[in-house]
Coordinates of C-alpha atoms in Angstrom, one line a residue:
M1 CA -50.1 104.4 18.3
N2 CA -50.3 105.1 22.2
T3 CA -51.3 101.1 22.8
K4 CA -53.4 102.0 25.5
N5 CA -56.8 100.7 25.7
I6 CA -59.5 103.3 26.5
F7 CA -63.2 103.1 27.3
K8 CA -65.7 105.1 27.9
T9 CA -68.6 104.6 30.5
L10 CA -71.7 105.1 28.4
A11 CA -71.6 101.8 27.5
L12 CA -72.2 100.8 30.7
A13 CA -75.6 102.2 30.5
M14 CA -76.6 100.9 27.4
L15 CA -74.7 97.6 27.9
M16 CA -74.8 97.0 31.5
P17 CA -77.0 98.5 33.5
A18 CA -77.1 96.4 36.7
M19 CA -73.1 97.8 36.7
L20 CA -72.6 101.2 38.3
L21 CA -70.1 103.2 38.1
T22 CA -68.6 106.2 39.9
T23 CA -66.6 109.3 38.1
A24 CA -64.8 111.7 40.2
C25 CA -64.5 114.1 37.2
S26 CA -66.5 113.9 33.5
N27 CA -62.8 114.5 31.8
D28 CA -63.7 114.8 28.5
D29 CA -60.5 115.1 26.5
F30 CA -61.6 116.6 23.1
A31 CA -63.9 119.1 24.4
S32 CA -63.4 122.2 26.7
D33 CA -66.8 123.0 27.7
D34 CA -67.9 119.3 29.0
K35 CA -64.5 119.3 31.4
T36 CA -66.9 119.6 34.4
A37 CA -65.6 118.1 37.8
T38 CA -68.1 116.9 40.5
T39 CA -67.4 116.1 44.5
E40 CA -69.4 114.2 46.3
T41 CA -69.1 113.6 49.9
V42 CA -68.6 110.2 50.9
A43 CA -69.7 108.5 54.5
T44 CA -66.4 107.7 56.2
N45 CA -68.0 104.3 56.7
Q46 CA -67.0 102.5 53.6
G47 CA -67.5 98.9 54.4
Y48 CA -64.6 96.8 55.1
A49 CA -61.3 97.2 53.0
L50 CA -59.8 93.4 51.2
P51 CA -56.7 94.0 49.4
V52 CA -56.9 92.0 45.9
T53 CA -54.3 91.6 43.6
V54 CA -55.7 90.0 40.3
N55 CA -54.7 88.4 36.2
V56 CA -56.3 90.0 34.0
T57 CA -56.0 89.2 30.5
R58 CA -57.4 90.8 27.2
Q59 CA -58.7 88.8 24.1
G60 CA -59.7 89.7 21.1
D61 CA -57.5 89.1 17.6
A62 CA -54.2 91.4 17.3
T63 CA -54.6 91.5 13.5
T64 CA -57.9 93.0 13.8
R65 CA -59.2 94.6 16.6
A66 CA -58.8 98.4 17.2
T67 CA -56.3 98.6 20.5
Y68 CA -53.6 96.5 20.5
N69 CA -49.5 97.2 20.4
E70 CA -49.0 97.8 16.4
S71 CA -44.7 97.3 17.1
T72 CA -45.4 93.5 19.3
R73 CA -48.9 93.3 17.7
K74 CA -50.6 92.1 20.9
L75 CA -53.2 93.3 22.6
E76 CA -51.8 94.4 26.1
F77 CA -53.3 97.3 28.9
S78 CA -50.8 100.1 29.9
T79 CA -49.7 101.7 33.2
G80 CA -53.1 104.2 34.0
D81 CA -55.5 101.3 33.5
K82 CA -58.1 100.8 36.1
L83 CA -60.2 98.0 36.6
F84 CA -63.2 98.1 38.5
V85 CA -64.8 95.3 39.9
R86 CA -68.5 95.2 41.8
G87 CA -70.7 92.2 43.2
S88 CA -72.2 90.0 46.0
H89 CA -71.2 87.5 48.4
A90 CA -73.3 85.6 51.0
S91 CA -71.2 86.2 53.3
A92 CA -69.3 89.4 52.3
G93 CA -72.3 91.2 51.0
Q94 CA -71.5 93.7 48.1
F95 CA -68.6 94.6 47.4
A96 CA -66.7 97.0 44.9
G97 CA -63.5 98.8 43.8
T98 CA -60.9 100.1 41.3
L99 CA -57.4 98.0 40.5
D100 CA -54.7 99.9 39.4
Y101 CA -52.9 98.0 36.7
D102 CA -49.2 97.5 37.3
A103 CA -46.8 97.1 34.4
V104 CA -44.4 95.6 36.2
S105 CA -46.3 92.8 37.6
G106 CA -48.5 92.9 34.9
K107 CA -51.5 92.7 37.2
F108 CA -54.5 95.0 38.5
S109 CA -53.8 96.0 42.5
G110 CA -56.0 97.7 45.2
T111 CA -58.5 97.5 47.4
I112 CA -62.2 96.6 47.6
Y113 CA -64.8 96.9 49.9
T114 CA -67.1 94.4 51.2
K115 CA -70.5 95.9 53.1
N116 CA -69.6 92.5 56.0
P117 CA -66.8 91.4 57.8
Y118 CA -65.0 89.3 55.4
E119 CA -61.9 86.5 56.1
D120 CA -61.3 84.4 53.5
T121 CA -58.9 86.0 50.5
A122 CA -59.9 88.2 47.7
D123 CA -59.6 85.4 44.9
A124 CA -62.2 83.2 46.9
L125 CA -64.4 85.9 46.8
F126 CA -63.8 86.8 43.2
T127 CA -64.6 82.8 42.3
A128 CA -67.6 82.5 44.7
A129 CA -69.3 85.4 43.7
S130 CA -68.5 84.6 40.0
T131 CA -72.0 82.2 40.2
D132 CA -73.7 85.7 41.2
P133 CA -75.3 87.7 37.7
T134 CA -73.8 91.3 39.8
F135 CA -70.3 90.3 39.8
S136 CA -68.6 91.8 36.5
A137 CA -66.1 93.8 35.3
T138 CA -64.8 96.9 33.2
L139 CA -61.7 99.0 32.6
L140 CA -62.5 102.5 33.0
P141 CA -61.8 105.5 31.3
N142 CA -58.3 107.1 31.1
G143 CA -58.4 110.3 34.2
Y144 CA -61.3 108.3 35.9
G145 CA -61.3 107.0 39.1
S146 CA -64.5 106.7 41.7
T147 CA -65.4 108.3 44.9
G148 CA -67.3 106.0 46.9
F149 CA -67.4 102.5 46.0
L150 CA -69.8 100.9 48.5
Y151 CA -71.6 103.4 50.1
V152 CA -72.4 102.5 54.1
A153 CA -74.8 105.3 55.9
A154 CA -74.0 106.1 59.0
N155 CA -76.4 103.9 60.8
G156 CA -75.2 101.1 58.5
T157 CA -79.2 100.6 57.0
E158 CA -78.3 101.8 53.4
E159 CA -75.3 100.7 50.6
K160 CA -75.1 101.6 47.6
Y161 CA -72.9 102.0 44.5
D162 CA -72.0 105.4 44.1
D163 CA -73.2 106.6 40.8
Q164 CA -72.9 109.9 38.5
A165 CA -76.8 110.2 38.0
A166 CA -77.3 112.3 34.9
Y167 CA -74.0 110.7 32.8
N168 CA -72.9 113.0 29.4
Y169 CA -73.4 110.7 26.0
N170 CA -71.1 113.5 24.5
N171 CA -67.8 111.3 26.2
A172 CA -68.5 108.9 23.2
F173 CA -67.1 112.0 21.1
A174 CA -63.1 112.4 20.1
L175 CA -62.0 115.3 16.9
T176 CA -59.6 111.8 15.4
K177 CA -59.1 108.7 14.7
A178 CA -56.3 108.2 16.8
A179 CA -57.9 109.7 19.2
G180 CA -60.9 107.4 18.8
V181 CA -58.8 104.8 19.1
E182 CA -57.8 105.9 22.5
Q183 CA -60.4 107.6 23.4
L184 CA -63.7 104.9 22.3
S185 CA -63.4 101.7 23.0
Y186 CA -64.8 99.9 25.2
E187 CA -64.4 96.3 27.1
V188 CA -65.7 94.6 29.7
D189 CA -66.3 90.4 31.4
G190 CA -68.3 89.8 34.0
S191 CA -66.3 85.6 34.0
Y192 CA -63.8 84.7 36.5
S193 CA -61.9 82.3 36.6
S194 CA -58.3 82.7 38.0
G195 CA -58.6 86.2 36.8
F196 CA -60.7 88.6 34.7
S197 CA -60.6 88.5 30.8
L198 CA -61.9 91.2 28.6
S199 CA -63.1 91.7 25.4
P200 CA -64.0 95.0 23.2
S201 CA -67.4 95.3 22.9
N202 CA -68.0 98.2 20.5
P203 CA -66.7 99.5 17.2
I204 CA -65.2 102.7 16.5
L205 CA -66.9 105.0 13.8
N206 CA -64.3 107.0 12.2
F207 CA -65.8 109.4 10.1
T208 CA -65.6 111.7 7.1
I209 CA -68.3 114.3 5.8
T210 CA -67.4 116.5 3.2
G211 CA -69.3 119.1 0.9
L212 CA -69.7 121.7 3.5
S213 CA -68.6 125.1 4.4
A214 CA -64.8 125.6 4.8
N215 CA -63.3 126.9 7.9
T216 CA -67.5 126.4 9.5
E217 CA -68.1 125.1 13.2
V218 CA -70.7 122.7 12.3
A219 CA -73.3 120.4 14.7
V220 CA -73.1 117.2 14.8
A221 CA -75.8 114.6 16.2
F222 CA -75.4 111.4 16.6
S223 CA -77.9 109.2 17.9
Y224 CA -78.2 105.2 18.3
Y225 CA -82.0 104.2 20.5
A226 CA -81.5 106.5 23.0
V227 CA -77.8 107.7 23.1
N228 CA -77.3 110.8 21.2
V229 CA -74.5 112.2 20.9
N230 CA -74.3 116.0 20.5
K231 CA -70.7 118.1 19.5
N232 CA -69.6 121.0 17.3
V233 CA -66.7 120.2 15.3
T234 CA -64.2 123.0 12.2
T235 CA -64.4 122.0 9.4
N236 CA -61.6 122.7 7.1
S237 CA -60.3 124.3 4.1
S238 CA -61.8 121.8 1.6
G239 CA -65.3 121.7 3.6
T240 CA -64.5 118.2 5.6
A241 CA -65.0 117.5 9.1
T242 CA -63.6 114.1 10.7
F243 CA -64.8 112.6 13.6
A244 CA -64.7 109.5 15.5
I245 CA -67.8 108.0 17.7
G246 CA -67.2 105.3 20.1
V247 CA -71.0 104.3 20.6
A248 CA -71.8 100.3 21.1
C249 CA -74.0 100.2 17.6
S250 CA -74.7 96.7 16.2
E251 CA -75.9 98.2 12.4
L252 CA -76.0 101.2 10.8
N253 CA -79.2 101.3 10.0
N254 CA -80.5 101.5 13.3
C255 CA -78.2 105.1 13.4
S256 CA -78.9 108.8 12.9
L257 CA -76.7 111.7 12.2
T258 CA -77.0 115.4 11.0
V259 CA -74.0 117.0 10.2
G260 CA -74.5 121.0 9.9
G261 CA -78.2 120.4 9.0
N262 CA -77.5 117.7 6.7
V263 CA -79.1 114.4 7.2
I264 CA -76.3 111.8 6.3
T265 CA -77.6 108.5 5.0
L266 CA -74.7 105.9 6.3
G267 CA -76.8 102.6 4.9
S268 CA -77.2 99.2 6.2
H269 CA -73.9 97.4 8.0
V270 CA -73.5 94.8 11.0
L271 CA -70.9 96.6 13.2
T272 CA -68.6 94.4 15.0
A273 CA -67.3 94.8 18.7
G274 CA -63.5 96.0 18.3
Y275 CA -62.8 97.4 14.7
I276 CA -62.8 100.4 13.1
Y277 CA -64.9 101.1 10.4
N278 CA -63.8 104.6 7.8
I279 CA -67.0 106.3 6.9
T280 CA -66.6 108.6 4.4
R281 CA -70.3 110.7 3.0
S282 CA -71.1 113.5 1.6
A283 CA -73.0 116.5 3.1
A284 CA -74.5 118.3 -0.3
P285 CA -77.8 117.9 -1.5
A286 CA -77.9 114.4 -3.0
P287 CA -78.8 115.3 -6.9
A288 CA -82.1 114.4 -8.3
A289 CA -82.0 110.8 -9.7
T290 CA -81.1 110.1 -13.3
D291 CA -84.1 108.1 -15.4
L292 CA -82.2 106.6 -18.0
S293 CA -85.5 106.5 -20.0
T294 CA -84.1 110.0 -21.1
I295 CA -80.7 108.9 -21.9
N296 CA -80.0 108.9 -25.8
A297 CA -76.3 108.8 -25.4
N298 CA -73.3 107.3 -23.6
Y299 CA -73.9 108.1 -20.1
T300 CA -71.1 108.2 -17.1
A301 CA -72.5 108.2 -13.6
S302 CA -70.6 110.1 -10.9
D303 CA -70.5 109.8 -7.5
G304 CA -73.5 110.0 -5.4
E305 CA -75.6 109.9 -8.3
T306 CA -78.9 107.8 -8.0
L307 CA -79.8 105.9 -11.5
T308 CA -83.8 104.9 -12.0
G309 CA -85.9 103.5 -14.9
T310 CA -85.8 102.0 -17.9
L311 CA -83.0 102.2 -20.5
A312 CA -84.7 103.2 -24.2
S313 CA -81.7 103.6 -25.5
N314 CA -78.5 101.2 -27.2
V315 CA -76.1 103.4 -25.0
K316 CA -73.4 102.7 -22.8
I317 CA -74.0 103.3 -19.3
S318 CA -70.8 103.8 -17.6
I319 CA -69.8 104.6 -13.2
A320 CA -66.8 107.0 -12.7
D321 CA -63.8 105.9 -11.1
G322 CA -64.2 105.9 -7.4
A323 CA -67.8 106.6 -7.6
T324 CA -70.4 105.3 -4.7
V325 CA -73.7 104.8 -7.3
T326 CA -77.4 103.6 -6.6
L327 CA -79.9 101.3 -8.5
N328 CA -82.9 102.2 -7.9
N329 CA -85.7 100.2 -10.0
V330 CA -83.5 99.9 -12.9
T331 CA -84.3 97.9 -15.9
I332 CA -81.2 97.7 -18.3
N333 CA -82.2 94.6 -21.4
G334 CA -79.2 94.6 -24.3
V335 CA -79.7 93.7 -27.5
N336 CA -77.5 91.3 -28.0
D337 CA -76.2 92.9 -31.4
S338 CA -72.5 94.0 -32.2
N339 CA -72.6 97.7 -33.0
Y340 CA -73.2 97.2 -29.2
E341 CA -70.0 95.9 -27.7
W342 CA -70.4 96.8 -23.8
A343 CA -71.8 95.4 -20.8
G344 CA -74.8 96.8 -19.7
I345 CA -72.9 98.9 -16.8
T346 CA -69.1 99.9 -17.1
C347 CA -67.1 100.6 -14.2
L348 CA -64.6 102.7 -15.2
G349 CA -62.3 102.5 -12.2
D350 CA -63.1 101.0 -8.1
A351 CA -66.7 101.9 -7.9
T352 CA -69.5 100.8 -5.7
I353 CA -73.5 100.1 -6.3
I354 CA -75.9 99.8 -3.9
L355 CA -79.4 98.7 -4.4
S356 CA -82.5 99.6 -4.0
G357 CA -85.9 98.6 -5.5
T358 CA -85.9 95.6 -8.2
N359 CA -82.9 96.1 -10.9
T360 CA -82.1 94.1 -14.4
V361 CA -78.7 94.7 -15.9
K362 CA -77.9 92.4 -19.2
G363 CA -75.0 93.4 -21.2
F364 CA -75.6 94.6 -24.8
Y365 CA -73.8 92.1 -26.8
E366 CA -72.0 88.4 -26.7
D367 CA -68.2 88.9 -24.9
Y368 CA -69.5 91.5 -22.4
P369 CA -71.3 91.1 -19.2
G370 CA -74.0 92.4 -16.9
I371 CA -71.9 94.9 -15.0
Q372 CA -68.4 94.8 -15.7
A373 CA -65.5 95.3 -13.1
A374 CA -62.5 97.2 -14.4
A375 CA -59.3 95.2 -14.1
G376 CA -56.9 96.1 -11.4
K377 CA -59.9 97.6 -9.7
T378 CA -62.5 96.6 -6.9
L379 CA -66.3 96.7 -7.8
I380 CA -68.4 96.5 -4.4
I381 CA -72.1 95.9 -4.1
N382 CA -74.2 96.3 -1.2
G383 CA -78.0 97.8 -0.3
T384 CA -81.0 96.6 0.5
G385 CA -82.6 95.8 -2.5
S386 CA -82.1 93.5 -5.5
L387 CA -80.5 93.2 -9.1
T388 CA -80.7 90.4 -11.7
A389 CA -77.1 90.3 -13.8
S390 CA -76.4 88.8 -16.8
S391 CA -74.6 88.3 -20.1
Y392 CA -75.6 86.7 -23.6
G393 CA -72.4 83.9 -23.5
Y394 CA -68.3 84.8 -23.0
G395 CA -68.7 87.3 -20.3
A396 CA -69.6 87.1 -16.7
G397 CA -72.9 88.3 -15.2
I398 CA -70.7 90.4 -12.9
G399 CA -67.2 90.8 -13.3
G400 CA -65.3 90.2 -16.4
A401 CA -66.0 90.5 -20.2
G402 CA -65.0 87.4 -22.6
G403 CA -61.0 88.0 -23.4
V404 CA -60.5 91.2 -20.9
A405 CA -59.7 91.1 -16.9
C406 CA -61.9 91.5 -14.6
G407 CA -61.2 93.6 -11.1
N408 CA -62.4 92.7 -8.0
I409 CA -65.4 92.1 -6.7
E410 CA -67.0 92.5 -3.6
I411 CA -70.7 91.7 -1.8
Q412 CA -71.8 92.7 1.3
G413 CA -75.4 93.0 1.0
G414 CA -79.0 92.6 -1.7
T415 CA -80.4 90.1 -3.4
I416 CA -78.5 89.5 -6.2
T417 CA -79.4 86.7 -9.0
A418 CA -76.0 86.4 -11.5
T419 CA -76.2 84.3 -14.6
S420 CA -73.5 84.4 -17.7
G421 CA -74.6 82.7 -21.3
E422 CA -71.7 79.8 -22.3
Y423 CA -67.8 79.8 -21.4
G424 CA -68.7 83.0 -18.9
A425 CA -69.2 82.6 -14.9
G426 CA -72.4 83.6 -12.8
I427 CA -69.6 86.3 -11.1
G428 CA -65.8 86.3 -11.7
G429 CA -64.1 85.6 -14.4
G430 CA -65.2 86.5 -18.3
Y431 CA -64.1 83.6 -21.0
N432 CA -60.0 82.8 -21.5
A433 CA -59.8 86.0 -18.9
S434 CA -57.8 86.7 -15.4
W435 CA -60.1 87.3 -12.4
G436 CA -59.5 89.3 -9.2
N437 CA -60.3 88.2 -5.7
I438 CA -64.5 87.7 -5.2
T439 CA -65.5 88.2 -1.6
I440 CA -69.3 87.6 0.0
S441 CA -69.9 89.3 3.1
G442 CA -73.5 89.7 3.2
G443 CA -76.9 89.3 1.0
T444 CA -78.7 86.5 -0.6
V445 CA -76.4 85.3 -3.6
T446 CA -77.6 83.3 -7.1
A447 CA -74.8 82.8 -9.6
T448 CA -75.2 80.0 -12.7
G449 CA -72.5 80.0 -14.8
G450 CA -72.8 79.3 -18.6
W451 CA -71.8 76.2 -20.8
R452 CA -68.1 75.4 -19.3
G453 CA -68.4 78.4 -16.3
A454 CA -68.0 78.1 -13.2
G455 CA -71.0 79.7 -11.1
I456 CA -68.8 81.7 -8.7
G457 CA -64.7 81.8 -10.3
G458 CA -63.8 81.5 -14.1
G459 CA -65.1 81.2 -17.0
K460 CA -63.9 78.4 -19.4
R461 CA -59.7 78.7 -20.7
G462 CA -59.6 78.9 -24.1
T463 CA -55.7 80.0 -25.9
A464 CA -53.9 81.4 -23.0
N465 CA -52.5 81.3 -19.2
V466 CA -54.3 83.6 -17.2
S467 CA -53.8 84.9 -13.9
C468 CA -57.1 83.9 -11.2
G469 CA -57.8 85.3 -7.7
N470 CA -59.2 83.7 -4.3
I471 CA -62.7 83.3 -3.2
I472 CA -63.7 84.1 0.1
I473 CA -67.5 83.8 1.4
S474 CA -67.5 85.2 4.9
G475 CA -71.5 85.8 5.3
G476 CA -74.5 85.6 3.4
T477 CA -76.6 82.8 1.7
V478 CA -74.6 81.7 -1.9
T479 CA -75.7 79.6 -4.3
A480 CA -73.6 78.3 -7.2
T481 CA -74.6 76.4 -9.9
G482 CA -71.4 75.6 -12.1
G483 CA -71.5 74.9 -16.0
E484 CA -70.6 71.3 -17.7
E485 CA -67.4 70.4 -16.5
A486 CA -67.1 73.6 -14.5
A487 CA -67.1 73.7 -10.7
G488 CA -70.1 75.7 -8.3
I489 CA -67.6 77.4 -6.5
G490 CA -64.2 77.5 -8.2
G491 CA -62.8 77.0 -11.6
G492 CA -64.6 76.6 -15.0
R493 CA -62.9 74.2 -17.4
G494 CA -59.9 74.1 -19.2
N495 CA -59.0 73.9 -22.7
N496 CA -57.2 70.3 -24.2
G497 CA -54.1 71.0 -24.0
S498 CA -51.6 73.4 -21.6
Y499 CA -54.0 75.6 -20.7
L500 CA -55.5 74.8 -17.9
S501 CA -58.0 76.2 -15.8
S502 CA -56.6 77.5 -12.7
C503 CA -58.2 79.4 -9.8
G504 CA -56.9 80.7 -6.3
T505 CA -57.7 79.6 -2.9
I506 CA -61.4 79.0 -1.2
T507 CA -62.5 79.8 2.1
I508 CA -65.7 79.3 3.4
T509 CA -65.7 80.8 6.8
T510 CA -68.7 80.0 9.6
G511 CA -69.9 83.2 9.1
V512 CA -72.5 82.2 6.6
S513 CA -76.2 81.4 6.6
E514 CA -75.7 78.3 3.8
V515 CA -73.6 77.8 1.0
T516 CA -74.0 75.2 -1.9
A517 CA -72.6 74.5 -4.7
T518 CA -73.6 72.8 -7.5
K519 CA -71.1 70.9 -9.8
G520 CA -71.9 70.9 -13.8
S521 CA -72.2 67.3 -15.6
D522 CA -68.4 65.8 -15.7
A523 CA -67.1 68.3 -13.7
P524 CA -64.6 66.8 -10.8
N525 CA -65.8 68.8 -7.8
S526 CA -68.6 71.1 -6.3
I527 CA -65.8 73.7 -4.8
G528 CA -62.6 73.2 -6.6
A529 CA -60.8 72.9 -9.9
G530 CA -63.4 72.4 -12.8
N531 CA -62.1 69.9 -15.5
L532 CA -59.0 70.3 -16.4
G533 CA -58.1 72.4 -13.9
T534 CA -56.5 73.4 -10.8
C535 CA -57.0 75.1 -8.0
G536 CA -55.5 76.2 -4.7
T537 CA -56.0 75.1 -1.1
V538 CA -60.2 74.8 -0.3
T539 CA -60.6 75.5 3.3
I540 CA -64.6 74.9 4.7
G541 CA -65.3 76.1 8.2
G542 CA -61.8 75.0 9.4
N543 CA -61.5 71.5 7.9
V544 CA -59.5 71.4 4.5
G545 CA -60.2 69.7 1.3
A546 CA -61.3 69.5 -2.0
I547 CA -65.5 69.0 -2.4
T548 CA -66.1 66.6 -4.9
T549 CA -69.7 65.9 -4.0
S550 CA -72.5 67.8 -6.2
P551 CA -74.7 69.4 -4.6
Y552 CA -72.5 70.5 -1.5
T553 CA -74.5 72.5 1.2
Y554 CA -72.9 74.0 3.9
Q555 CA -74.0 75.2 6.9
P556 CA -72.5 76.3 10.1

């Protein structure tokens, strides 16, 4: 990947309305019909030239930001990058200019123009002007220049920053993810302290849309508030369209997308500047919702399917491997009968559950969870609805069955209440069983372990040593309560002898709204190991150590 960061000026109109930018050419590398050149006559009197060289650094996490050198894992600039600066000053008046990056010196150099004569250094000018809210700097996109900067009329009575009045938002569009990384990331910072510091200000949305006609040109329409992107793409032989969009969205639920006349549901997700989001959706018409009240035999929901209604028969409901299924006002109440040994919902592999409305799911017999996450796979739960999931015991509310390993669990949204009977965790492992990583990044989560099971983490250990995963809480509001001798977040109770209850590392970051963990009676930790157990490193908002108070409340 080319290490160069390219920044589309469309974001200026949305994020930095005070900053005006002039382009010599509306240069879109991905659609020839947008390559329209504009020319502008610039007055010979552009103000007073002032040579300048400044240091510029780039902020961001090199392991996660979209634009960085993959070889050195460092954020950096490249030859050809242009920095546009502008502002106002008590003596110099308005000033503006474009500076070119020099890879040898590692600095941006060029000329700025001031309205009035100015005798001090450019560094002094920038430092003084940095207290003015009009002072700002941004990186221009590749191929863009500026024709005038400061415009002073011949009679000296009028000045302005040149601006292309009708800006084409289609410059936010690229045909591939790689091109999107190169062309669509935008950085700006209005501060100055012995140089500039720039940081990414928008995400890149990398779309894969299936279910279209093969080898056909289709229209793409994307909108975010007043920003509209309209382009055409050609599908491949499988009827799949791929493209990337780089606009300053902060939430997917405020965006709309239509491909080939099909409205694409994006769902709800908070977006972070500088990150790439790979989004796969189907343009095929959504099938009618499956009413569980009509199901009288074992049933497997497929990708894109919606389940609704109350299950009236004692049958097994599963989700196909790799499928995304919506639960919309679903009720599944298992009967605790040994003739029906299965979970309320069984994930056969990787699965994503989208919550809509109010949903209740309970396992059909002890040992089985409300929702079972397949071993070695990942269960993702998201959406705006609610879910109450529970077991009769030995199985978790959400996670593993008794004696059966549980995969990874990721909760990204929704209002979730998970409860186990004895020996199971609210969210995590069942009795005497391994469990994978548990990640909570959003939503409101309440998890209660059964007798000797953790609220979030492990169930009780029995007669075998089992592996355990890590727990990461980076968002949302979380309340976790352990059963007797079990942690609120962490390990369940071990078994007398050599079969200790272990759990991996536990990390709670400052992104969460609140975490409250309550240990069960006679448990050593609210967050950490249960009785007769061990736990990896516990990191709470940057501080490391076992948490023994009960309850423990963390608010960043």
